[in-house]
Steps between C-alpha positions, in 0.01 A plus 500: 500500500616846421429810744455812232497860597181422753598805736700345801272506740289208245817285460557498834132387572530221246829395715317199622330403199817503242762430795609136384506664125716823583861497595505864597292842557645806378252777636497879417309772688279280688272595782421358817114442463193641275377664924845633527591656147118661499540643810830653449399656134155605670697736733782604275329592162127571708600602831197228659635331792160369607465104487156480459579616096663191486246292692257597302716443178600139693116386540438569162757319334480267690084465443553520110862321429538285832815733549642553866788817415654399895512098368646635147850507684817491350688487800290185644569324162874582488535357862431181384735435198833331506574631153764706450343871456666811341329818653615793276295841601562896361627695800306818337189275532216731591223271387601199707748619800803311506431398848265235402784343291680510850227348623494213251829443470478495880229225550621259161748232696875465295556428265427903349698779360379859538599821232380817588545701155574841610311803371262286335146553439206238528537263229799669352797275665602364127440844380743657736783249514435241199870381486533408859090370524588262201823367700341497886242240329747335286718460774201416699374219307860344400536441877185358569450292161810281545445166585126526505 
């Protein structure tokens, strides 16, 4: 099975679906969970710091696509993989703070690899440094492909 550019936050969900498949994760600018990443934009870019916006938001999705944005956790799913994980985040990140890729990187068990791409906006880590993002992964992957 092949992972394709899913956002990270869906290939790490489908960790424990594709596990015995995949050899590696390579993950860029990935947030902690759906609760977390709405509640952060919703007092950045809105200035609302009230949860019951996102409770409402919450019962509804969860009434019309069976979606729980607290269970839709990247960090819960990361927590339980083995699989070697590269966490790569833009340290200009305003979208998704790079604390959650702290956080992450902080709850996925070794063996993982962290690159914080400095100056880098959300989504724009290949943009900003595309020699060195095409040789972290190649490196990346060489290591962890050997003998597999």
């Amino acid at each position: 099975h092949e992972l394709r550019d899913v956002g990270a936050p869906q290939a790490i969900d489908q960790i424990h679906l594709y596990g015995h498949n995949v050899k590696w994760f390579v993950e860029d600018c990935g947030y902690t969970s759906v609760w977390e990443q709405f509640r952060y934009v919703l007092a950045k870019d809105y200035h609302i710091s009230s949860k019951s916006l996102l409770k409402a938001a919450q019962k509804k999705a969860e009434k019309l696509y069976n979606l729980n944005f607290k269970k839709a956790s990247s960090e819960n799913q990361v927590k339980k993989s083995n699989l070697p994980m590269l966490f790569i985040h833009g340290g200009g990140d305003t979208y998704v703070p790079v604390k959650m890729v702290e956080q992450l990187y902080n709850a996925k068990p070794e063996p993982k690899e962290k690159w914080i791409v400095p100056g880098a906006a959300h989504a724009q880590s290949y943009k900003t440094a595309p020699a060195e993002y095409t040789k972290k992964i190649k490196e990346f992957v060489s290591k962890y492909s050997k003998n597999k």
